[in-house]
Tab-separated table of C-alpha atoms and ligand atoms in Angstrom:
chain	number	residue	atom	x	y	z
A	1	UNK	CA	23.175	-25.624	15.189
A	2	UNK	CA	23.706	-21.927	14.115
A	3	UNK	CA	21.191	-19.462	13.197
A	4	UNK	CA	22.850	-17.261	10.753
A	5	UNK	CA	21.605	-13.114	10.523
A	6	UNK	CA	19.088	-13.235	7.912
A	7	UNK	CA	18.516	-9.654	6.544
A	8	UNK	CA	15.382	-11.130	3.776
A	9	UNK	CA	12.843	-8.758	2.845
A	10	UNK	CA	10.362	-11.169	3.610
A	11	UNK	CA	9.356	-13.931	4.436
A	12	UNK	CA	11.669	-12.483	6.871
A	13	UNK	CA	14.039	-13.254	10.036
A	14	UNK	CA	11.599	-14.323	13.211
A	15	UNK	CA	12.530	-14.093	16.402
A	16	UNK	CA	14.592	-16.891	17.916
A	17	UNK	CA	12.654	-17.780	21.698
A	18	UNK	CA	9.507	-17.494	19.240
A	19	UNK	CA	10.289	-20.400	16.779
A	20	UNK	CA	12.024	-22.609	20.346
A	21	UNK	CA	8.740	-22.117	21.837
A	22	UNK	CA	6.998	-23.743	18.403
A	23	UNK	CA	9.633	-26.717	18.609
A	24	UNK	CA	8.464	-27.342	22.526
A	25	UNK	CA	5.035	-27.430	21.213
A	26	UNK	CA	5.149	-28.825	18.371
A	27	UNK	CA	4.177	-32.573	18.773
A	28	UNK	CA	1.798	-31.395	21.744
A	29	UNK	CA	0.594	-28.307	22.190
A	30	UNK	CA	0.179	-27.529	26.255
A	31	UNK	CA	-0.585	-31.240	27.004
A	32	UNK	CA	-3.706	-31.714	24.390
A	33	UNK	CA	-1.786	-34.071	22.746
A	34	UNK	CA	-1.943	-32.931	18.913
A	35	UNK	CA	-0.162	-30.124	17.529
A	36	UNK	CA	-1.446	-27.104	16.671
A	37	UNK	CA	-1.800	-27.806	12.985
A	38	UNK	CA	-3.654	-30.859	13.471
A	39	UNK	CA	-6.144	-29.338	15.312
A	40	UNK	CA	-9.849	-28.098	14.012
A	41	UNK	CA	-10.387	-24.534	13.633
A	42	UNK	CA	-13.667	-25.084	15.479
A	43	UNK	CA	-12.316	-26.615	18.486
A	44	UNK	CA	-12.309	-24.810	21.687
A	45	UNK	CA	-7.993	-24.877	22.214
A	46	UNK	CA	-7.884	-23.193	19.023
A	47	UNK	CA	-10.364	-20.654	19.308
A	48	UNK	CA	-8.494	-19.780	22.194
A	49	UNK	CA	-5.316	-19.481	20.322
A	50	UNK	CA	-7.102	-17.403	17.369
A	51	UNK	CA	-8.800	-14.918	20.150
A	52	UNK	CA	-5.940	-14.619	22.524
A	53	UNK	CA	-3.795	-13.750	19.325
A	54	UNK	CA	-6.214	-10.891	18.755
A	55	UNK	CA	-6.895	-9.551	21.978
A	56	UNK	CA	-2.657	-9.188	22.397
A	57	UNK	CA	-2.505	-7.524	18.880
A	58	UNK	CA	-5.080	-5.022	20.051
A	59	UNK	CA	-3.202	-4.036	23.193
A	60	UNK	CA	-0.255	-3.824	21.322
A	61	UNK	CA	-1.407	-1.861	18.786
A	62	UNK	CA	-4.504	-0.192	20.996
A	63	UNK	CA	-7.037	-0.775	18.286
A	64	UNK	CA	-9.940	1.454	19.598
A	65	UNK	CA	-12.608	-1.072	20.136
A	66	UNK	CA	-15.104	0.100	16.888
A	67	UNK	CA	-12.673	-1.245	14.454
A	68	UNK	CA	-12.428	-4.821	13.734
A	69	UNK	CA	-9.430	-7.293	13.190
A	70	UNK	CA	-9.452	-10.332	10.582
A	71	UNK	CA	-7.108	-12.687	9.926
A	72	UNK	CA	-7.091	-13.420	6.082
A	73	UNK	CA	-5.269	-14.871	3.530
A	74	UNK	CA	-4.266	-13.805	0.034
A	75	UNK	CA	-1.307	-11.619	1.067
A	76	UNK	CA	-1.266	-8.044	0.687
A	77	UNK	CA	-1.747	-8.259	-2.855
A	78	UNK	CA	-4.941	-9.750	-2.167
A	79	UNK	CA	-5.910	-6.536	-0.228
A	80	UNK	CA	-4.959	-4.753	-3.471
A	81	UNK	CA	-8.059	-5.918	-4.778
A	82	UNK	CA	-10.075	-5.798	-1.903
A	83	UNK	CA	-9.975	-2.299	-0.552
A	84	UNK	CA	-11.854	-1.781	-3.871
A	85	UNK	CA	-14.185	-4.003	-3.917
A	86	UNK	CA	-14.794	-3.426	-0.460
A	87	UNK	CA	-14.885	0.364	-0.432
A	88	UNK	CA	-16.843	1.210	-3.432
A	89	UNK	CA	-20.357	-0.259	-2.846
A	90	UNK	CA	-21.600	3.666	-1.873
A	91	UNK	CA	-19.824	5.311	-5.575
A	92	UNK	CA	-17.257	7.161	-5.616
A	93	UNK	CA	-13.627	7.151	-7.148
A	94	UNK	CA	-10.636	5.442	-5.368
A	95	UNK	CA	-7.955	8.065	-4.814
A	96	UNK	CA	-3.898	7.035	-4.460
A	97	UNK	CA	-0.788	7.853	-3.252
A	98	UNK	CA	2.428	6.780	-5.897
A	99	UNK	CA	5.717	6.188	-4.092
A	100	UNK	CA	7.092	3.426	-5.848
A	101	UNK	CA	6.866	-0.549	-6.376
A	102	UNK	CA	4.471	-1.365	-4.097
A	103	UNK	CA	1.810	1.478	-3.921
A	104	UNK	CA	2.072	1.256	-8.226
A	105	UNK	CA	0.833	-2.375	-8.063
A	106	UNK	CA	-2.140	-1.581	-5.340
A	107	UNK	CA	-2.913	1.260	-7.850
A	108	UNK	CA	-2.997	-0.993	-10.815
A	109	UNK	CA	-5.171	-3.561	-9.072
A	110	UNK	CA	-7.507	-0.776	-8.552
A	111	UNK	CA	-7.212	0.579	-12.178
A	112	UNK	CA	-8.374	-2.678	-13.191
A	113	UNK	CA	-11.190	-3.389	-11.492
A	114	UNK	CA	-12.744	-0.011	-11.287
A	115	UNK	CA	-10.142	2.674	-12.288
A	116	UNK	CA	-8.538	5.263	-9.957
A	117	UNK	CA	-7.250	9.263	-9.286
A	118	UNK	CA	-3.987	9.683	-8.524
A	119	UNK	CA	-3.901	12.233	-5.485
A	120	UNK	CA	0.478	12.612	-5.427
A	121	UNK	CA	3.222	11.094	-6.669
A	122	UNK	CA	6.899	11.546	-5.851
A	123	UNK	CA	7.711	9.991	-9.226
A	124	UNK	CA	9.515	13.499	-10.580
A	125	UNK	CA	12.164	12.897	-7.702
A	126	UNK	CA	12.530	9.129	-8.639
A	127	UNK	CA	10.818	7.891	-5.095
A	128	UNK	CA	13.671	9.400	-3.102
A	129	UNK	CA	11.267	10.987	-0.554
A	130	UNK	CA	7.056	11.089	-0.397
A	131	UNK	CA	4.497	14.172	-1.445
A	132	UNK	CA	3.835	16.154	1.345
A	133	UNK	CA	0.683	16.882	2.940
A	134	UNK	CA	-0.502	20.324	0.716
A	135	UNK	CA	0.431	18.375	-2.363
A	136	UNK	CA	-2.442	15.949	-2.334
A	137	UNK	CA	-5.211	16.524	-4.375
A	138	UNK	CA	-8.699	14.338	-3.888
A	139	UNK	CA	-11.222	14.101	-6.328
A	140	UNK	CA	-14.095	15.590	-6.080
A	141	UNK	CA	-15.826	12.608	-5.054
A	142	UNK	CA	-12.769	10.017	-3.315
A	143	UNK	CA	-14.152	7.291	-2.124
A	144	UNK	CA	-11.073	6.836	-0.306
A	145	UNK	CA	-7.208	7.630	0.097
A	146	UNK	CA	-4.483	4.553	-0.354
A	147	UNK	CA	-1.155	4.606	0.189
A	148	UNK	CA	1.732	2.481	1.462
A	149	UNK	CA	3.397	3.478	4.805
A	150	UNK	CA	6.496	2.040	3.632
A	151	UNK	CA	8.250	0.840	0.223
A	152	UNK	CA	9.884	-2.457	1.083
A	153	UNK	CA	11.549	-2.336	-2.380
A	154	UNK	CA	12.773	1.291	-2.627
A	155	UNK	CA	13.332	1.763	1.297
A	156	UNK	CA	10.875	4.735	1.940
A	157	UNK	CA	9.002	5.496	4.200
A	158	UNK	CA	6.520	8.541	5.205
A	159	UNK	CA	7.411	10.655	8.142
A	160	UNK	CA	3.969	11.785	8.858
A	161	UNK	CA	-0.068	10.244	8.673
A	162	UNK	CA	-1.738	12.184	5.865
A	163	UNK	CA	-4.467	14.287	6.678
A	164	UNK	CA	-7.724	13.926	4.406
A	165	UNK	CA	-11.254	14.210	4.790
A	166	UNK	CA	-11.821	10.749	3.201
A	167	UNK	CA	-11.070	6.928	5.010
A	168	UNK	CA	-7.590	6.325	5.384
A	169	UNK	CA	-6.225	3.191	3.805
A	170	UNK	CA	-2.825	1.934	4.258
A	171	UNK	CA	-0.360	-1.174	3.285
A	172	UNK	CA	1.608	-1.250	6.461
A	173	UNK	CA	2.704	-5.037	5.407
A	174	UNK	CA	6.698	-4.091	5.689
A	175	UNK	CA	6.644	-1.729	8.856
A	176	UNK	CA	3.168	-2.388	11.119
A	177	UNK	CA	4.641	-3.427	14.431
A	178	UNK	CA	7.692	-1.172	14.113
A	179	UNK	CA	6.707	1.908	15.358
A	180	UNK	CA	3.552	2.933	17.912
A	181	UNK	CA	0.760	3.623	15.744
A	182	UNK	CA	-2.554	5.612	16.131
A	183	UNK	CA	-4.806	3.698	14.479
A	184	UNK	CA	-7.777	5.779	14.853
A	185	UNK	CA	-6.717	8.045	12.327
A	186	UNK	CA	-7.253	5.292	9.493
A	187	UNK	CA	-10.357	3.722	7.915
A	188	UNK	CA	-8.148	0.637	7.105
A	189	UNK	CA	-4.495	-0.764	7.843
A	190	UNK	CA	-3.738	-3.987	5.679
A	191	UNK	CA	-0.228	-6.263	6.306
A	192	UNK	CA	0.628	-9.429	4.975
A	193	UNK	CA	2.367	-11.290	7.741
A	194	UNK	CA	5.724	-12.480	6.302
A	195	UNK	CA	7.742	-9.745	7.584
A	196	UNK	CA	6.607	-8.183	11.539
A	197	UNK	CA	3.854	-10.500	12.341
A	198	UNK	CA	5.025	-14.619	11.572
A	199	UNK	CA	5.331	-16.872	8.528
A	200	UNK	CA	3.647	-16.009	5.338
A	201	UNK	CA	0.258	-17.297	4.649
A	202	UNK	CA	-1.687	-14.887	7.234
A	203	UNK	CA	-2.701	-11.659	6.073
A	204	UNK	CA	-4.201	-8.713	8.842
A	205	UNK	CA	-6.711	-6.068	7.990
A	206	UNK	CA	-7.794	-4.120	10.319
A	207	UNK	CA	-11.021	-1.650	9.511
A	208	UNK	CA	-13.365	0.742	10.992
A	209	UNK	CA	-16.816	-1.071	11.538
A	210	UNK	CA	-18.575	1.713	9.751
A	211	UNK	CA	-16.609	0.691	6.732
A	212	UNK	CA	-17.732	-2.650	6.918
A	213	UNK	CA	-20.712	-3.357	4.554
A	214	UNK	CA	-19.893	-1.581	1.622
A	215	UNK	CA	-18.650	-4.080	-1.240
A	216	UNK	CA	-19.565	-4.058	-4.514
A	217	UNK	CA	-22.096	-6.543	-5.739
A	218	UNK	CA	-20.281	-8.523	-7.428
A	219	UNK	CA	-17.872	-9.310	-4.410
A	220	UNK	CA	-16.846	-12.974	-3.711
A	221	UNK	CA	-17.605	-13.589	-0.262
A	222	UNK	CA	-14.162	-14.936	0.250
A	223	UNK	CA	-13.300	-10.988	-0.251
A	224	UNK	CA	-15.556	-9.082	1.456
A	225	UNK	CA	-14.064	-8.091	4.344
A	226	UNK	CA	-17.822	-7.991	6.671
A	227	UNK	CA	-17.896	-11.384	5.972
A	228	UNK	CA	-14.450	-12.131	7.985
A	229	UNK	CA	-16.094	-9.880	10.196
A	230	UNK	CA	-19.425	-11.565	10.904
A	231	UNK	CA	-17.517	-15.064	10.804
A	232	UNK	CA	-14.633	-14.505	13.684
A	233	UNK	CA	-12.381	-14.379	10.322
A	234	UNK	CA	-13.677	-18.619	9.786
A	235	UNK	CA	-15.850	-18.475	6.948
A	236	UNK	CA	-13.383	-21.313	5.723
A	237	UNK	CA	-10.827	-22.953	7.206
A	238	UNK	CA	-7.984	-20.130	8.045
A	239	UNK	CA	-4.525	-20.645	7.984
A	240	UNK	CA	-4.267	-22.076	11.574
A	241	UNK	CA	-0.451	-22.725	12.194
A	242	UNK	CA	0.701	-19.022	10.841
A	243	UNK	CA	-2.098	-17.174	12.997
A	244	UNK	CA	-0.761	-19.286	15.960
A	245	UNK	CA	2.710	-18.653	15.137
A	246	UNK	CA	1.806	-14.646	15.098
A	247	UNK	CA	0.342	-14.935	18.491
A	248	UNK	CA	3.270	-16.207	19.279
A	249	UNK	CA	5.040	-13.501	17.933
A	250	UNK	CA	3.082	-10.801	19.871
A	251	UNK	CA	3.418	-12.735	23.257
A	252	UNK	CA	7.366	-12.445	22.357
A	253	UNK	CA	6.722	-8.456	21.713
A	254	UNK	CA	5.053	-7.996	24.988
A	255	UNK	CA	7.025	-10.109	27.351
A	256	UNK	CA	10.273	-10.407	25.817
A	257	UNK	CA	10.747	-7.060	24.088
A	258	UNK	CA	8.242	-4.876	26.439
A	259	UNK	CA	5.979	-3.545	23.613
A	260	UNK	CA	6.185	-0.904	20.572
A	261	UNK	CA	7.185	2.000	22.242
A	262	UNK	CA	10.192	-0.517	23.199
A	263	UNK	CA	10.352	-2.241	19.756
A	264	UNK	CA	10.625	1.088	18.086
A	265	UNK	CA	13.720	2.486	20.107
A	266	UNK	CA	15.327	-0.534	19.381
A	267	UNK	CA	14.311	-0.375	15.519
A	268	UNK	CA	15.530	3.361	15.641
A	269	UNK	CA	18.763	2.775	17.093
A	270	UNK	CA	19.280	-0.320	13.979
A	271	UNK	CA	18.620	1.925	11.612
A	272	UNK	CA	21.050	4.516	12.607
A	273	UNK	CA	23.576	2.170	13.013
A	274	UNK	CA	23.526	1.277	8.975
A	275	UNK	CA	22.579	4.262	8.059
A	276	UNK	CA	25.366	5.809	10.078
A	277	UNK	CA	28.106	3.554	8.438
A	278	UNK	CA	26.587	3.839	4.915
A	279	UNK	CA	26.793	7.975	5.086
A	280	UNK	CA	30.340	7.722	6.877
A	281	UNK	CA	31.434	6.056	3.890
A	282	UNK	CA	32.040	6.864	0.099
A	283	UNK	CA	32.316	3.245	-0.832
A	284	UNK	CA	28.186	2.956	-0.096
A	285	UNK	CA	25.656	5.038	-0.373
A	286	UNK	CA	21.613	5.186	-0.129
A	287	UNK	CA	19.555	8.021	-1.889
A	288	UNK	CA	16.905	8.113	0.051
A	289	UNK	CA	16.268	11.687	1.544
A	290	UNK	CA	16.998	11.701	5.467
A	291	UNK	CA	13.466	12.012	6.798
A	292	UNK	CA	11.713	9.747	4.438
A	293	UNK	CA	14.190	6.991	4.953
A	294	UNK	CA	12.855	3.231	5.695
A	295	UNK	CA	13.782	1.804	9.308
A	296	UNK	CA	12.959	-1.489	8.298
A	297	UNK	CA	14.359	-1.874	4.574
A	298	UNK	CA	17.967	-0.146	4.254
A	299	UNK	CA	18.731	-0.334	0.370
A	300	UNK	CA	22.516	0.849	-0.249
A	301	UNK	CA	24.421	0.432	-3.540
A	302	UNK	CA	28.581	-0.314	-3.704
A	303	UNK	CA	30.545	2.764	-5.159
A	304	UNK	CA	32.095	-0.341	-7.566
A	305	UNK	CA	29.431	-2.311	-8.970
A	306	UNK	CA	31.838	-4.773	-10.227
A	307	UNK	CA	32.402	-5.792	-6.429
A	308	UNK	CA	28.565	-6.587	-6.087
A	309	UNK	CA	28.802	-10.550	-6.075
A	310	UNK	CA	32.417	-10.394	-4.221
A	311	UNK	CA	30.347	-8.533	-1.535
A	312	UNK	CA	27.045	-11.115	-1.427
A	313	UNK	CA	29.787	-14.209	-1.385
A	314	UNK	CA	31.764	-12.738	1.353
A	315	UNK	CA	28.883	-11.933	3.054
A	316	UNK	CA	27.204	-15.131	2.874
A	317	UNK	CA	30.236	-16.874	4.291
A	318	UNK	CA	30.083	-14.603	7.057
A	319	UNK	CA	26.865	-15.891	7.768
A	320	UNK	CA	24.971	-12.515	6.373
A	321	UNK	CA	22.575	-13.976	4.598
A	322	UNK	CA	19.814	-12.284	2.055
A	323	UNK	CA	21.354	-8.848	1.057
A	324	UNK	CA	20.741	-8.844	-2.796
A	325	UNK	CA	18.752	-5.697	-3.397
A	326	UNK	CA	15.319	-6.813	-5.220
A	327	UNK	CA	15.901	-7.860	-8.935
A	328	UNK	CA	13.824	-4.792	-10.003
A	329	UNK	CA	16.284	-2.299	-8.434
A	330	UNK	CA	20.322	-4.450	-8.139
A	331	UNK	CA	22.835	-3.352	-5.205
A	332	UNK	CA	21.839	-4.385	-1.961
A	333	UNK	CA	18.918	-4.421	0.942
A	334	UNK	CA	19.258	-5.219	4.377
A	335	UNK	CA	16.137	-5.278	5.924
A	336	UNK	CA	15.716	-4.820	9.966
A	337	UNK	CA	12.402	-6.043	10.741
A	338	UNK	CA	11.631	-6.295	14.771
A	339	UNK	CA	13.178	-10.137	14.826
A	340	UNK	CA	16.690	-8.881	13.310
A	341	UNK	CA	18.648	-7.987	16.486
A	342	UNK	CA	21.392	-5.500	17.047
A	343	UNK	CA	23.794	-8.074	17.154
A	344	UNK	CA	22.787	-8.735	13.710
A	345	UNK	CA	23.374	-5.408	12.504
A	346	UNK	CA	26.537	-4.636	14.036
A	347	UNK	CA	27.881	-7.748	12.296
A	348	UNK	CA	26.798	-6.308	9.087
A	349	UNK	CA	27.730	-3.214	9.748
A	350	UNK	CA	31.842	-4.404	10.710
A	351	UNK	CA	31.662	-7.073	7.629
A	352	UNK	CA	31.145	-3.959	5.533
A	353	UNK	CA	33.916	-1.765	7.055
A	354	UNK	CA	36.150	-4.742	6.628
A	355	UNK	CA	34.845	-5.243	3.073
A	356	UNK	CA	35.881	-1.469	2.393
A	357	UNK	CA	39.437	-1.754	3.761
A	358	UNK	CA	39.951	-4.926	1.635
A	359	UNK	CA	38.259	-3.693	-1.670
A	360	UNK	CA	37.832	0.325	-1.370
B	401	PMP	N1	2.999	-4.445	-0.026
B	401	PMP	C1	4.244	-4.326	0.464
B	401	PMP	C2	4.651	-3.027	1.066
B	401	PMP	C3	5.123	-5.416	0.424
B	401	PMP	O1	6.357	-5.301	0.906
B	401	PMP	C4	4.689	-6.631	-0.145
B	401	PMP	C5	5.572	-7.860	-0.197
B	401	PMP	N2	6.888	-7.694	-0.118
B	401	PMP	C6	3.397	-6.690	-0.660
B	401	PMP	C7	2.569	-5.589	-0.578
B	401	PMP	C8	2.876	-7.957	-1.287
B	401	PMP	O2	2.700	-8.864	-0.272
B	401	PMP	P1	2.241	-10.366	-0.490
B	401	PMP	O3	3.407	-11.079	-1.066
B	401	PMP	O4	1.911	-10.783	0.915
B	401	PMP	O5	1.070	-10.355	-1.382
């Protein structure tokens, strides 16, 4: 068997001792005879999966203890409609940040079910870096501030927390887990799981328990996010097998790695690997502007467009797989979530210096 480098946006690479520790358990999970997705919710091995899962992704993550984790499902774009519905119970106007692909969709969502202000946009520089602090202008009366931490599509990423007098709300689906992060400063931090956390399927929201309690009316339980939090996230049956797997996958991050602060140097030192070779080179390039660039999604275009397919082939045969940029945008993506290893990128990284000798 060989496990080729898989570079996918998402659902994305895992980590290898992660999914060999599945296969040992799979027919029978620590000698109870059933595997893991044949088990109740109810029963007492899996609530011990479901609340050792949590109590590792609060150490990891150091969620203070007044804010509450659930493990949903829906995906992020489910969120998109929650942190609405959720938020807006007390009035108010929900307020956005615009930096590309992803925050534009959460913005719609909100349009649509009870319109929106937009507080920035880095539109004018074509999403090539994010508005600053001073540039963000709340309503009068912001229910909240949204934005997304980082654009998985456009590779962009902000360099700092905003600063606002309203609850914090963030899609970190494509970089939560990357980086040490102070949660405290946000009302709410949303990821779906397919990219840092295990398979798709299992979505995380994590929100301040004086947030909690505020949906609209007309919320369906299966949306309001107190619900989850009166219910131990089991108000129906949850998606058992991917919130297991994600335990798993914070065990790994802990033991194997050594936590964020770990996670991240590695992540850092990825990242400046590509984007080292892409800037020492005319044959690619990325636009992003330095500080505002993605460690996790590295979009890069080919000085030849022509050559795009030639490059995906060869790299496929290489056993590079998933570099196609997203159909929206063309060139090419490699993204460099936690479970991508350095090995992985150095291999990209010399496929495309050979690809330039034979083709620049
Ligand atoms: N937000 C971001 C930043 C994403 O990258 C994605 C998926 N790629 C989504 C939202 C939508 O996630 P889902 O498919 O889980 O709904």
């Amino acid at each position: 068997m060989t496990r080729r480098y898989n570079f996918c946006a998402g659902p994305a690479a895992l980590p290898t001792p992660v999914l060999e520790r599945a296969r040992e358990e799979m027919l029978d999970y620590r000698g109870h005879g059933l595997s893991v997705m044949e088990m109740s919710h109810r029963s007492p091995e899996f609530e011990a999966i479901a609340g050792a899962a949590e109590a590792n992704l609060r150490t990891l993550l150091q969620i203070p203890d007044n804010y509450r984790v659930l493990f949903m499902q829906g995906g992020a774009t489910m969120q998109f409609a929650c942190v609405p519905l959720n938020l807006l119970g007390g009035g108010g106007t929900p307020n956005y940040l615009d930096t590309g692909i992803w925050s534009g969709k959460a913005i719609k969502e909100a349009d649509h079910l009870a319109g929106s202000h937009l507080a920035a946009t880095s539109r004018a520089s074509g999403y090539v870096d994010v508005p600053r602090n001073d540039a963000i202008a709340l309503s009068a009366d912001a229910a909240y501030l949204h934005y997304c931490h980082n654009e998985t599509i456009g590779g962009l990423a902000y360099d700092y927390t905003p600063d606002v007098a309203v609850p914090l709300v963030c899609d970190m689906s494509s970089s939560i887990l990357s980086t040490p992060l102070d949660v405290s400063r946000y009302g709410v931090i949303y990821a779906g799981a397919q990219k840092n956390i295990g398979p798709a399927g299992l979505t995380l929201v994590i929100v301040r328990d004086d947030l909690l309690g505020q949906a609209l009316p007309r919320t369906p339980s299966l949306l309001d996010w107190k619900v989850y939090a009166d219910n131990a996230s089991m108000i129906n049956t949850p998606p058992t097998y991917a919130w297991y797997l994600a335990g798993l996958v914070f065990e790994w991050l802990r033991d194997d790695v050594g936590g964020i602060e770990a996670m991240a140097t590695i992540n850092r030192r990825k990242a400046a690997t590509l984007y080292g070779a892409i800037d020492a080179s005319d044959f690619y390039s990325n636009p992003i502007a330095p500080v505002n660039r993605s460690l996790m999604n590295v979009p890069f275009v080919l000085a030849d467009e022509a050559l795009n397919n030639t490059f995906l082939d060869e790299a496929e045969a290489a056993g590079l797989l998933n570099l196609k940029g997203h159909r929206s945008v063309g060139g090419m993506r490699a993204s460099l979530y936690n479970a991508v290893t350095e090995q992985a990128v150095d291999a990209l990284v010399a496929f495309m210096g050979d690809f330039e000798r034979r083709h620049g």
